[in-house]
Short mmCIF file of C-alpha atoms in Angstrom, two decimals:
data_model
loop_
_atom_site.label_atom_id
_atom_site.label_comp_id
_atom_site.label_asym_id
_atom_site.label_seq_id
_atom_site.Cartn_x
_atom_site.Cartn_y
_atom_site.Cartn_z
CA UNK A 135 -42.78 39.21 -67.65
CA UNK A 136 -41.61 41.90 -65.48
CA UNK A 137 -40.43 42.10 -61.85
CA UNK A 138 -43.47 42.69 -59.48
CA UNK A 139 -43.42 45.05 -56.58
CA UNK A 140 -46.18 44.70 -53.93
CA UNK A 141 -46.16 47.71 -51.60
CA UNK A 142 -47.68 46.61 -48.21
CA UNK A 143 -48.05 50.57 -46.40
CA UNK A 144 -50.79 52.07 -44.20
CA UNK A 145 -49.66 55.52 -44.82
CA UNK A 146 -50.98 56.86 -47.86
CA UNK A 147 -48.28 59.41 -48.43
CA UNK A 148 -45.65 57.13 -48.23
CA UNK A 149 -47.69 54.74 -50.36
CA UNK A 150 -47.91 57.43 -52.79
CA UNK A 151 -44.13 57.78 -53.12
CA UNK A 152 -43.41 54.38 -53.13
CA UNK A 153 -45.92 53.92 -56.07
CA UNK A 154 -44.26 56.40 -57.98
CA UNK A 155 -41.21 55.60 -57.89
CA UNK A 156 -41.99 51.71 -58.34
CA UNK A 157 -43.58 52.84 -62.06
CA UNK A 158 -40.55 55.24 -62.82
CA UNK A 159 -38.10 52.51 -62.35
CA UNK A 160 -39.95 50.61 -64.55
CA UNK A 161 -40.74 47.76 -62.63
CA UNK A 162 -44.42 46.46 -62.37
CA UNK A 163 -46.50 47.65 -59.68
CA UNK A 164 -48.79 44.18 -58.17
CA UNK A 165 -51.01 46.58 -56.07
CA UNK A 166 -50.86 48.45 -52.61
CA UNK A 167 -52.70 47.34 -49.41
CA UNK A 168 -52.58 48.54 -45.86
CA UNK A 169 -53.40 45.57 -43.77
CA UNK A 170 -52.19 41.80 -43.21
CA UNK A 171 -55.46 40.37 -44.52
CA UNK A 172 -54.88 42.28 -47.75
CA UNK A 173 -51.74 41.38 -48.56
CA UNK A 174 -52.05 37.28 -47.78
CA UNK A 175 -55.19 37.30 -50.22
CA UNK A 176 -52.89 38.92 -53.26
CA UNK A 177 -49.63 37.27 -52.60
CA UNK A 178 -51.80 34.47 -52.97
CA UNK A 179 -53.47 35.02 -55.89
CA UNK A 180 -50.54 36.68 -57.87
CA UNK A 181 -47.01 36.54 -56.11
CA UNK A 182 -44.91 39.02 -55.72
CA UNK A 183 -40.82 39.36 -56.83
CA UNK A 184 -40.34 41.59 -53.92
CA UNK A 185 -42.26 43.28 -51.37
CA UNK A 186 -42.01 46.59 -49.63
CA UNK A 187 -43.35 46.63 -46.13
CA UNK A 188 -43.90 48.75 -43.19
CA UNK A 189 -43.33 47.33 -40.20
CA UNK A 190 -46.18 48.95 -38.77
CA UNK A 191 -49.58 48.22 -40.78
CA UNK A 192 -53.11 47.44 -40.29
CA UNK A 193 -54.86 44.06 -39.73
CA UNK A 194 -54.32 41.16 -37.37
CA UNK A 195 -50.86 40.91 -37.85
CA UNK A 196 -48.22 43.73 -37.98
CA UNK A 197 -45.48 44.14 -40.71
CA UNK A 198 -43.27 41.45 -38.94
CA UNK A 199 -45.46 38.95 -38.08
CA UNK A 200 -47.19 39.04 -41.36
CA UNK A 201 -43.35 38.15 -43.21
CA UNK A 202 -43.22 35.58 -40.73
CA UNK A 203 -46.32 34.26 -42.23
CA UNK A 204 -45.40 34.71 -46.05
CA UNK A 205 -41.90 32.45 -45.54
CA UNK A 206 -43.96 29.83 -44.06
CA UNK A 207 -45.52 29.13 -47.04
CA UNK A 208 -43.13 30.65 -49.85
CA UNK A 209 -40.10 32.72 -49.82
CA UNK A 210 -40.52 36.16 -51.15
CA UNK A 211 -37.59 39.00 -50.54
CA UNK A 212 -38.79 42.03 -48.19
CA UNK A 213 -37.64 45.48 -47.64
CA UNK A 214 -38.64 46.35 -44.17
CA UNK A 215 -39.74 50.03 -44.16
CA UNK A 216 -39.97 51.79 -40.36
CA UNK A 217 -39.73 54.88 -38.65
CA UNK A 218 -38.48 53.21 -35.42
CA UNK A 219 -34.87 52.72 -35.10
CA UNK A 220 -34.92 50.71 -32.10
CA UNK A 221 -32.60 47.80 -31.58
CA UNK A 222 -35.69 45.06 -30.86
CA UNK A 223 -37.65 46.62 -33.56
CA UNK A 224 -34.85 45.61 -35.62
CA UNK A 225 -33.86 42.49 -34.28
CA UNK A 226 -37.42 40.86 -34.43
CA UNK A 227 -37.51 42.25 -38.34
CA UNK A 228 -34.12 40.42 -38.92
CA UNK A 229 -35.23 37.09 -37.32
CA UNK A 230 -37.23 37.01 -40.91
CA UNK A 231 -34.77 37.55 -43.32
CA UNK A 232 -35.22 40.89 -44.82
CA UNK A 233 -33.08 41.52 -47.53
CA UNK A 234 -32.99 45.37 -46.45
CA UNK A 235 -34.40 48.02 -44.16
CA UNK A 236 -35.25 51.72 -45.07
CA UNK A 237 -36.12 54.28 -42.13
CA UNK A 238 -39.15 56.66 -41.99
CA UNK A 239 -38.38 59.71 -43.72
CA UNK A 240 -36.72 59.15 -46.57
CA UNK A 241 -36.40 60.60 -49.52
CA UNK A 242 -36.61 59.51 -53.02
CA UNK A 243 -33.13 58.77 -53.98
CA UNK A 244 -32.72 56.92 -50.58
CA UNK A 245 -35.37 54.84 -51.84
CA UNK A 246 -34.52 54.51 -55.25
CA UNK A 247 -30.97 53.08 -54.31
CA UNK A 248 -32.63 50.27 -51.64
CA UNK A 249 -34.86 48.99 -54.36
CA UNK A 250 -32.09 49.13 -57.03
CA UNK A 251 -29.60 47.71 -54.69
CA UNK A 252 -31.81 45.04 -53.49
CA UNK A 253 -32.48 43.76 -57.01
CA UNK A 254 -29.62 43.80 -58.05
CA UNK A 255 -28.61 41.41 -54.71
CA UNK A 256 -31.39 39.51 -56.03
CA UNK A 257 -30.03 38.74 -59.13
CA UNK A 258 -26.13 38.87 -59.06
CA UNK A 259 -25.92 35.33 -59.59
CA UNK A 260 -28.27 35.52 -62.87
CA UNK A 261 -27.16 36.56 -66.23
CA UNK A 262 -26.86 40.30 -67.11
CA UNK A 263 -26.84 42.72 -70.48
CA UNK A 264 -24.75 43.62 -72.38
CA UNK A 265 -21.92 45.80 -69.94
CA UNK A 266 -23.55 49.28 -71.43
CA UNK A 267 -26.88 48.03 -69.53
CA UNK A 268 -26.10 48.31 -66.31
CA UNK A 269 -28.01 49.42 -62.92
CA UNK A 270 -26.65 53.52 -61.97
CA UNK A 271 -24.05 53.32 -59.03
CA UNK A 272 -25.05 54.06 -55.31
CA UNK A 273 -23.89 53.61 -52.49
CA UNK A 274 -25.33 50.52 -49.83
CA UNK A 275 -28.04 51.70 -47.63
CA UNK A 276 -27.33 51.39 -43.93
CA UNK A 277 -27.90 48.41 -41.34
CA UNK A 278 -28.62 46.17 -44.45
CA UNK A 279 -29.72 42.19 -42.34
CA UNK A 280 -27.95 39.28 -43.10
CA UNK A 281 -29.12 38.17 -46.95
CA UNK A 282 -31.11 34.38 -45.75
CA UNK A 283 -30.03 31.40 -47.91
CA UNK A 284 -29.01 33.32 -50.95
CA UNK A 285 -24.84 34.14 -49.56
CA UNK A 286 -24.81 30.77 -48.09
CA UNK A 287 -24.42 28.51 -51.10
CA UNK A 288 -20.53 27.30 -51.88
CA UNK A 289 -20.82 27.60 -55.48
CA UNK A 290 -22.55 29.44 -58.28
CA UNK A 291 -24.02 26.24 -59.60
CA UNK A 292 -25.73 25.40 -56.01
CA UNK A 293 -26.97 28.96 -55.29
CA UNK A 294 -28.74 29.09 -59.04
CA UNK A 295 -30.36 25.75 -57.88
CA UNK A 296 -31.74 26.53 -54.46
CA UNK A 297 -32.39 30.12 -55.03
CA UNK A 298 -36.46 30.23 -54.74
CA UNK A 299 -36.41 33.24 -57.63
CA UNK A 300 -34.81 31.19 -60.37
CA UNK A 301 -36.45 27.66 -59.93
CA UNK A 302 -38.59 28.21 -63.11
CA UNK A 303 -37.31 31.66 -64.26
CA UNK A 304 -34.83 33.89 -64.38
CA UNK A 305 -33.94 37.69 -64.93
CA UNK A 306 -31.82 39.34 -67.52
CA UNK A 307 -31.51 43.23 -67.12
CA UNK A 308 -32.33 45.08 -70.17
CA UNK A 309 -31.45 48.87 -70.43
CA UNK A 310 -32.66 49.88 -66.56
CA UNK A 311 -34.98 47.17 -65.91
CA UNK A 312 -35.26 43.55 -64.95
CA UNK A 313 -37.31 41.02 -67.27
CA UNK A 314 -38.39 37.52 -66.10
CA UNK A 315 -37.70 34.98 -68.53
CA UNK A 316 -39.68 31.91 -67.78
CA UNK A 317 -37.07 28.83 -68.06
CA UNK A 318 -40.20 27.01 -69.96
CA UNK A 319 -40.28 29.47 -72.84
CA UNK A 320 -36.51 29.47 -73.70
CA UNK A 321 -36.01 27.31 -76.84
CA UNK A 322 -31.94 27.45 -77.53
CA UNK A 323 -28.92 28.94 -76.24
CA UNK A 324 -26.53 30.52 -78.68
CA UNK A 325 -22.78 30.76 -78.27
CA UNK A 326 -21.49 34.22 -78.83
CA UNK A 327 -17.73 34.24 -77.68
CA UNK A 328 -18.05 35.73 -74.09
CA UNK A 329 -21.36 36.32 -74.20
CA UNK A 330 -24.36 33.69 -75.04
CA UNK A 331 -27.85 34.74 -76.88
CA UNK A 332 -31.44 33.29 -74.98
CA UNK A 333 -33.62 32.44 -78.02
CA UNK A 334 -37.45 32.64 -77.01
CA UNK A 335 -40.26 32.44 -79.36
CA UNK A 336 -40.59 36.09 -78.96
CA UNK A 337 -37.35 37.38 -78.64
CA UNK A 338 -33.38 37.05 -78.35
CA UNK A 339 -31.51 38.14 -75.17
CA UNK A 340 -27.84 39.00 -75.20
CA UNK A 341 -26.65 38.45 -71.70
CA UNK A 342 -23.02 38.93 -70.40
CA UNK A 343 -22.22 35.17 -69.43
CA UNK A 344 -20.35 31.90 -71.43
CA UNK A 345 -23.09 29.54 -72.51
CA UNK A 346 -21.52 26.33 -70.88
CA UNK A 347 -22.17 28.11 -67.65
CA UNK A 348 -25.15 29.61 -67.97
CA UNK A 349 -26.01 25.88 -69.47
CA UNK A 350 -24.77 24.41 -66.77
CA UNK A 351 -27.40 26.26 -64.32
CA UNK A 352 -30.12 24.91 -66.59
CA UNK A 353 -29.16 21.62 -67.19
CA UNK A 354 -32.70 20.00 -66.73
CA UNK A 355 -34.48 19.74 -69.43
CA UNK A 356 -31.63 21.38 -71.80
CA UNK A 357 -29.05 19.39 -74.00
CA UNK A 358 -25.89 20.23 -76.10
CA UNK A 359 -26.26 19.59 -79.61
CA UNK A 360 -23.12 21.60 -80.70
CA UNK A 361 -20.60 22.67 -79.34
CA UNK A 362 -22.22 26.49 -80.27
CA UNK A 363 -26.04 25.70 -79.41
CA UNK A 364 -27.65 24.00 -76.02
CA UNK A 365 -31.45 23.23 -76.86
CA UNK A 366 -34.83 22.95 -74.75
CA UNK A 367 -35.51 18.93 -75.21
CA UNK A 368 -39.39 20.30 -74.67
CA UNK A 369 -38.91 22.79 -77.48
CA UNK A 370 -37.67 19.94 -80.10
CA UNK A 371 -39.99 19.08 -83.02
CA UNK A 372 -38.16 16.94 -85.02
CA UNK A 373 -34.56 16.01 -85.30
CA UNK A 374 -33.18 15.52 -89.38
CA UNK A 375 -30.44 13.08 -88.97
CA UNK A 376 -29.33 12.77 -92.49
CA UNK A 377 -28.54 16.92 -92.46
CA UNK A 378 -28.15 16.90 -88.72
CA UNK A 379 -30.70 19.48 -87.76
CA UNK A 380 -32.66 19.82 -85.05
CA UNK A 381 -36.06 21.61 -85.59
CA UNK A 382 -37.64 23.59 -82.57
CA UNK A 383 -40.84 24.97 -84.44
CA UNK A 384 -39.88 26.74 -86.89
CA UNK A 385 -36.27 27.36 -86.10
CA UNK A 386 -33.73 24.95 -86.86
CA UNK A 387 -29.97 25.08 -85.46
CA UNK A 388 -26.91 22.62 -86.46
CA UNK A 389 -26.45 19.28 -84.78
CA UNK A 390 -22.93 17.90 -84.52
CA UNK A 391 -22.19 14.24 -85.45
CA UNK A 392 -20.34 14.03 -81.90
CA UNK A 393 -23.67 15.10 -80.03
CA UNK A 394 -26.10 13.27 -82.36
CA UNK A 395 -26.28 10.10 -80.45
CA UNK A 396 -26.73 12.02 -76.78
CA UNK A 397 -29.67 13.83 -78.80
CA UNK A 398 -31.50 10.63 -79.92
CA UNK A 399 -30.94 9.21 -76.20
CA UNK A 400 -32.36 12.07 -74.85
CA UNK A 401 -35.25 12.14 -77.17
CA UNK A 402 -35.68 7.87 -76.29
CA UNK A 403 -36.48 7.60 -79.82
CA UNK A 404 -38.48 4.57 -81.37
#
């Protein structure tokens, strides 16, 4: 699954631009609309990872007023694109938590480095690539707002739980672009000294984090069974307790005789 822009933008040369550059950054383009009405019907039907919108559109409600009515009902990150510079204009914008701003003209690197830099806010408390994979350098885009919820967490552990993005997913960069990994299809974590490998039934991730702590952000639902491999008790078939195995389909990974007993607890075994 991969991360979904929605472009909210009554121009339709800036809409252009922003599509563009959306698809050359490799991240999935959920549509373009130009008016309030619009937008509420497809954030409902298909939500959005982030949304790009002009402050001033067409509909009922303007760009503002229509974020205003998206965090009511779920929290989705905005970039707040304008060409007015004014401080209310900016101050009304801020009241709903942007997580940047980008002013009317701009050009395409301007643009390219607020989306990358606004992922990458996104996610810096989610596992990353390999250190060769990593998001080109730029510099911060100006008059950024005040990030809601995500800075205010005291610890790692509580800002992976309340962040809305990573309450049934999260993202691992790979090469220049972000994939969502549903939390539901992971089936085993693998120790791999500093780093730890997500098992799905598709693929393997190598992401740049110790598996106890990435573990420890997805302790629900997931259970040591060596001191090497963390399993998804959804994802377990059958458990072999005279080779200690643990079966998840058809992969299999090694079950200590120190974790056996927290296994069969967890299982609630007949």
């Amino acid at each position: 699954m991969s991360f979904k822009i929605l472009i909210v933008e009554d121009e339709e040369l800036y809409a252009d631009q922003l599509e563009m550059l959306v698809e050359k950054l490799g991240y999935e383009h959920l549509g373009t609309v130009d008016n309030s009405a619009d937008a509420l019907a497809t954030i409902e039907n298909t939500p959005p990872d982030l949304i790009l919108m002009d402050v001033h559109i067409n509909g009922e409600h303007d760009g503002i007023e229509l974020a205003g009515l998206i965090q009511e009902k779920q929290l989705i990150p905005i970039i707040f694109i304008t060409s007015l510079q004014d401080d209310l204009t900016f101050r009304r914008a801020s009241r709903t938590g942007p997580l940047n701003f980008l002013v009317k003209p701009f050009n395409q690197l301007q643009l390219q480095r607020t989306i990358e830099l606004t992922v990458r806010k996104l996610t810096e408390d989610t596992p990353v690539a390999s250190p060769t994979s990593s998001a080109p350098a730029a510099a911060a885009p100006a008059e950024p707002s005040e990030a809601p919820e995500k800075e205010k967490p005291s610890s790692k552990k509580s800002a992976w739980g309340s962040d809305f993005l990573f309450g049934e997913h999260f993202f691992i960069k790979n090469r220049q672009q972000l994939e969502k990994v549903a939390v539901a299809d992971v089936l085993y974590l693998e120790a791999d000294g500093h780093y730890c490998l997500v098992h799905t039934d598709k693929r393997k991730f190598i992401v740049h984090l110790p598996m106890s702590e990435l573990g420890a952000r997805l302790a629900d639902g997931f259970i040591s069974c060596h001191r090497s491999y963390i399993v998804n008790v959804t994802k377990i078939t059958s458990v072999d307790i005279q080779d200690n195995v643990v079966r998840l389909g058809d992969r299999q990974v090694p079950m200590s005789r120190r974790s056996k007993e927290a296994v069969l607890e967890r299982l609630d075994w007949i």
